[in-house]
Short mmCIF file of C-alpha atoms in Angstrom, two decimals:
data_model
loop_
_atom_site.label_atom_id
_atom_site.label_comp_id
_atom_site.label_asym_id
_atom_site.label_seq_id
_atom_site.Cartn_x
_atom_site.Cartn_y
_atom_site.Cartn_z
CA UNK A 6 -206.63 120.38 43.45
CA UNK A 7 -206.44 123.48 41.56
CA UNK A 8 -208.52 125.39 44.64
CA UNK A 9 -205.29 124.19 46.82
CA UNK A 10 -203.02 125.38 44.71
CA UNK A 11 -204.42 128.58 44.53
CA UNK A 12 -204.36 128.69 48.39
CA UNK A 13 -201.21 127.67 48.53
CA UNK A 14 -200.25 130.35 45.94
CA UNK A 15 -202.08 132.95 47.98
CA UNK A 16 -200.68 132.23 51.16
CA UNK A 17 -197.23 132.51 49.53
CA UNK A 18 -197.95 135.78 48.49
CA UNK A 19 -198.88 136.97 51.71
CA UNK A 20 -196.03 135.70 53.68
CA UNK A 21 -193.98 137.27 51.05
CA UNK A 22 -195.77 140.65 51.16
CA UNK A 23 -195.24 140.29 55.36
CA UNK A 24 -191.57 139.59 54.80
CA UNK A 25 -191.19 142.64 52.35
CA UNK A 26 -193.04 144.76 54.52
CA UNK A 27 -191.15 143.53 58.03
CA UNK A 28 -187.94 143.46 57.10
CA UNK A 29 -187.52 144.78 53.47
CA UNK A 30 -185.68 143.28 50.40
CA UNK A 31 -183.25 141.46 52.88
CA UNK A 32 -185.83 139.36 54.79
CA UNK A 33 -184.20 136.25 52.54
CA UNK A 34 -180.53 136.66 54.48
CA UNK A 35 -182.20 137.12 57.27
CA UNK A 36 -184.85 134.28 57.28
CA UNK A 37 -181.91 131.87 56.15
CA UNK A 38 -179.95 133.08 59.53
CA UNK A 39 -182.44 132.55 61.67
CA UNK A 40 -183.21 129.29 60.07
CA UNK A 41 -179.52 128.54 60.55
CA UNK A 42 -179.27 129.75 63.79
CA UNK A 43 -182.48 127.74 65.07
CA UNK A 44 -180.65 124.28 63.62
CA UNK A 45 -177.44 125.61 65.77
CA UNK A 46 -179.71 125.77 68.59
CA UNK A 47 -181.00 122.61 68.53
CA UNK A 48 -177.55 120.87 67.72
CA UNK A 49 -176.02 122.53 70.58
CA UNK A 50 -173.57 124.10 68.44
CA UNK A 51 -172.14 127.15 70.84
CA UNK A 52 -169.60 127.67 68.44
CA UNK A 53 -172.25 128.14 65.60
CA UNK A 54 -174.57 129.73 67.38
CA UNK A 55 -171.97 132.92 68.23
CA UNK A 56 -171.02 133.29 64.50
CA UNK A 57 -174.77 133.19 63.50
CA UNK A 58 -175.74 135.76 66.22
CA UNK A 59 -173.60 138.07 65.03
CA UNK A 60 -174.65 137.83 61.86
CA UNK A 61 -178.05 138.56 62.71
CA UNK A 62 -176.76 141.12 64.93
CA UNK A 63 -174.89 142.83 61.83
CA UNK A 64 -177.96 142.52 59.63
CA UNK A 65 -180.25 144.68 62.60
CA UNK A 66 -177.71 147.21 62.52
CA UNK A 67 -178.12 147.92 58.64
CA UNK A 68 -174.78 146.00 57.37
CA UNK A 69 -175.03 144.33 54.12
CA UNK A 70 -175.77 140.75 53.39
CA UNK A 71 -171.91 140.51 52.09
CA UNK A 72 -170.60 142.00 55.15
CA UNK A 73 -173.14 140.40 57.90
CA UNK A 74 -173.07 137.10 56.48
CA UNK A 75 -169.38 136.56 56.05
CA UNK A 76 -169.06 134.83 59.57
CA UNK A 77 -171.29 132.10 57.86
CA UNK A 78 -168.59 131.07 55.67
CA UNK A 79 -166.31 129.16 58.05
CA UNK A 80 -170.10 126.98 59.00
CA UNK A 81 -169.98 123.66 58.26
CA UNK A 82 -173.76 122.86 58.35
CA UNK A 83 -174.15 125.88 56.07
CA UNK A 84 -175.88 125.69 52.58
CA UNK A 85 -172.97 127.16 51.46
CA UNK A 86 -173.89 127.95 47.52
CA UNK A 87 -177.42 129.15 49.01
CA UNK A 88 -174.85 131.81 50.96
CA UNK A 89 -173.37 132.92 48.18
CA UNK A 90 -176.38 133.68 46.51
CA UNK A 91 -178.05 135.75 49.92
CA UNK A 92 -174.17 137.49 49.45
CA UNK A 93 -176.34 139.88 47.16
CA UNK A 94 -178.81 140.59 49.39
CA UNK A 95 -179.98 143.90 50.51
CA UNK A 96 -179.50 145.31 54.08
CA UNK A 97 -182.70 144.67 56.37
CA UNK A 98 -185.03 147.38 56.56
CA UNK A 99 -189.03 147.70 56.48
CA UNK A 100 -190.55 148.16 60.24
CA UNK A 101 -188.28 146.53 61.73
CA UNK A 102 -185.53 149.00 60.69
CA UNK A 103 -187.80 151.71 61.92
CA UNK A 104 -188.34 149.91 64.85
CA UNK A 105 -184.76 149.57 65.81
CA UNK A 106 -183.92 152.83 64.99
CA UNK A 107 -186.52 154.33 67.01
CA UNK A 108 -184.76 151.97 69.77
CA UNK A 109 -181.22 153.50 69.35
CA UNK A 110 -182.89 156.85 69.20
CA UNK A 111 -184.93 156.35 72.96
CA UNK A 112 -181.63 154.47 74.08
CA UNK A 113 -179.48 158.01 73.67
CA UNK A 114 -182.28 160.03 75.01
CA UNK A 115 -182.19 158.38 77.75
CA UNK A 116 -178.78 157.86 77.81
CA UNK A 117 -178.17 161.87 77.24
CA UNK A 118 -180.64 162.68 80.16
CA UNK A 119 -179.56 160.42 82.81
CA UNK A 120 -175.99 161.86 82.52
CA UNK A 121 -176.93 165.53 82.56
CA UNK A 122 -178.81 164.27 85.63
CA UNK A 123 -175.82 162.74 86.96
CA UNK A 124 -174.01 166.64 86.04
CA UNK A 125 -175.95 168.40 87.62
CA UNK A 126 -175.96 166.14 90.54
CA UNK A 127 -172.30 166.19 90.89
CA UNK A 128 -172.67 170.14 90.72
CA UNK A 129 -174.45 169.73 94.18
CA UNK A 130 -172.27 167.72 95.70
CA UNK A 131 -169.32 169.73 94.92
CA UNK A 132 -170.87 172.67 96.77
CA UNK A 133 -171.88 170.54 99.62
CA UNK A 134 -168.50 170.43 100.91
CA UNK A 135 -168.19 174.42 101.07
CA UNK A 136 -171.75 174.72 102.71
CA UNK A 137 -173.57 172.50 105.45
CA UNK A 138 -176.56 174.75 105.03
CA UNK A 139 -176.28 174.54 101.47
CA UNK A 140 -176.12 171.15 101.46
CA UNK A 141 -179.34 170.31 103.96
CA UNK A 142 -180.96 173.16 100.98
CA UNK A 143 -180.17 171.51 98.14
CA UNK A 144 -180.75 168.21 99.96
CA UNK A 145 -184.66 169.30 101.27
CA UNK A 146 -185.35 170.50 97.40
CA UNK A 147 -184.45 167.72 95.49
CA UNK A 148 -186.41 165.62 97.82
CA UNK A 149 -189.29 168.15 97.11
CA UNK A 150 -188.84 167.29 93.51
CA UNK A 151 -188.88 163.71 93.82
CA UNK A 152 -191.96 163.44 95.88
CA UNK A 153 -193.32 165.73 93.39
CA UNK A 154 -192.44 163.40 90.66
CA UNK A 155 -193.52 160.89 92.16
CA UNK A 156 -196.69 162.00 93.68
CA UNK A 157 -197.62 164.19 90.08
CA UNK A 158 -201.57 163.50 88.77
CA UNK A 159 -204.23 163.53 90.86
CA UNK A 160 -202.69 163.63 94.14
CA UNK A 161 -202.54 166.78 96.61
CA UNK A 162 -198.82 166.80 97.80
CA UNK A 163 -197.39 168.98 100.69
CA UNK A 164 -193.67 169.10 101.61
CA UNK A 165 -191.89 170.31 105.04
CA UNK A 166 -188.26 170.74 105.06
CA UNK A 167 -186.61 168.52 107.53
CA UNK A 168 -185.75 171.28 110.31
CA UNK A 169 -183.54 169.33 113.06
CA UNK A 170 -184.69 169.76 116.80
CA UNK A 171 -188.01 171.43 115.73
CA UNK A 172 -191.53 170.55 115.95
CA UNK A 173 -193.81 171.33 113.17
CA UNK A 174 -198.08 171.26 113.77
CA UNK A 175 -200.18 171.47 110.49
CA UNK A 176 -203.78 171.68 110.51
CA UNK A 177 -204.69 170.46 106.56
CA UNK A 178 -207.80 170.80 104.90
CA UNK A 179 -208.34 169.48 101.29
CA UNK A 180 -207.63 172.12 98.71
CA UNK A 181 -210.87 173.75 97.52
CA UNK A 182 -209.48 174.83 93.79
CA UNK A 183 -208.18 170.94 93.77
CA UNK A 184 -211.61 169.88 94.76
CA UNK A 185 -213.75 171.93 91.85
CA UNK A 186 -211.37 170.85 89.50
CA UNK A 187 -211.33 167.10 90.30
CA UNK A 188 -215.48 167.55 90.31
CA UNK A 189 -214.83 169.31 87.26
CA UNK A 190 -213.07 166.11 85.56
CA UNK A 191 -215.38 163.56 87.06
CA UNK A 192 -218.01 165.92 85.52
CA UNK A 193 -216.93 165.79 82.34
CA UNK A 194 -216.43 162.05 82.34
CA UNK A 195 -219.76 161.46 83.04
CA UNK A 196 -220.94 163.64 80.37
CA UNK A 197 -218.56 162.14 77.50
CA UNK A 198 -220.04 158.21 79.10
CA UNK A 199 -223.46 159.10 79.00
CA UNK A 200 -225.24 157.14 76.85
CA UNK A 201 -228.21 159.57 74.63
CA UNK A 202 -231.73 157.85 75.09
CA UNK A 203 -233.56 160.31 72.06
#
């Protein structure tokens, strides 16, 4: 008995220590919302359901216990004197804080680079309408630079522009710097792999 106990004990500690470390001082208002909103789940409760996910919601995004929680309140199924005691709560933070915030910070990088993409594009185009020439330009080099994108590593690449009316003959051989330095790689593979027999 007292060897169970003392598992038990242990195990409690850990999943405490996990909590703590996951989600900070408020993993207990957030463990009894996603307890909460599981129960909604199962009962079918839409209603419930959107007041609980927006709580959790609130809680990801660094709100309070007090403040995130308050949608609770109006729940009937809710352990309502538990609530008030979660009221107290601190905000969630621990990894997955971090985690989230390193979300928010990718989503406005990418965000931030997509529209000075779309900027620059709409640059183009507004010159296109002054200049057919410019436009078949512009056109052939951001082609270039998306078969260059796309093509990148260890790939050799060549690029035409599109000339109308015109025939174009190319006689290709592989690159010889490209060659050395792919042998050169494959080289050094082989070296790092090798297995020492002294």
């Amino acid at each position: 008995a007292t060897a169970k106990r003392e598992a038990r004990e242990a195990a409690e500690k850990q999943r405490q220590q996990i909590l703590n470390t996951v989600a900070g001082a408020g993993h207990t208002a957030m463990t009894f919302a996603i307890e909460h909103y599981e129960e909604a789940r199962r009962l079918d409760n839409t209603d419930a359901v959107k007041a609980i996910e927006s709580s959790i919601n609130a809680l990801l995004d660094g709100k309070t216990a007090a403040e995130a929680l308050q949608p609770l309140k109006q729940l009937d199924n809710v352990d309502q004197d538990k609530l008030d005691t979660l009221m107290t709560a601190d905000m969630v933070t621990g990894t997955a804080r971090a985690k989230i915030n390193d979300a928010g910070s990718f989503k406005t990088s990418v965000a931030a680079s997509v529209q000075g993409e779309a900027k620059e594009f709409i640059g183009y185009v507004s010159k296109f309408t002054d200049s057919p020439q410019l436009e078949r330009i512009t056109r052939d080099r951001l082609w270039q630079e998306t078969f260059l994108a796309i093509l990148s590593g260890d790939v050799e690449t060549f690029y035409l522009p599109s000339e109308p009316n015109k025939s174009v003959y190319v006689e290709i051989g592989r690159d010889p710097q490209v060659q050395r330095e792919r042998e050169r790689r494959a080289n050094a593979a082989d070296t790092e792999n090798a297995v020492d027999l002294d």
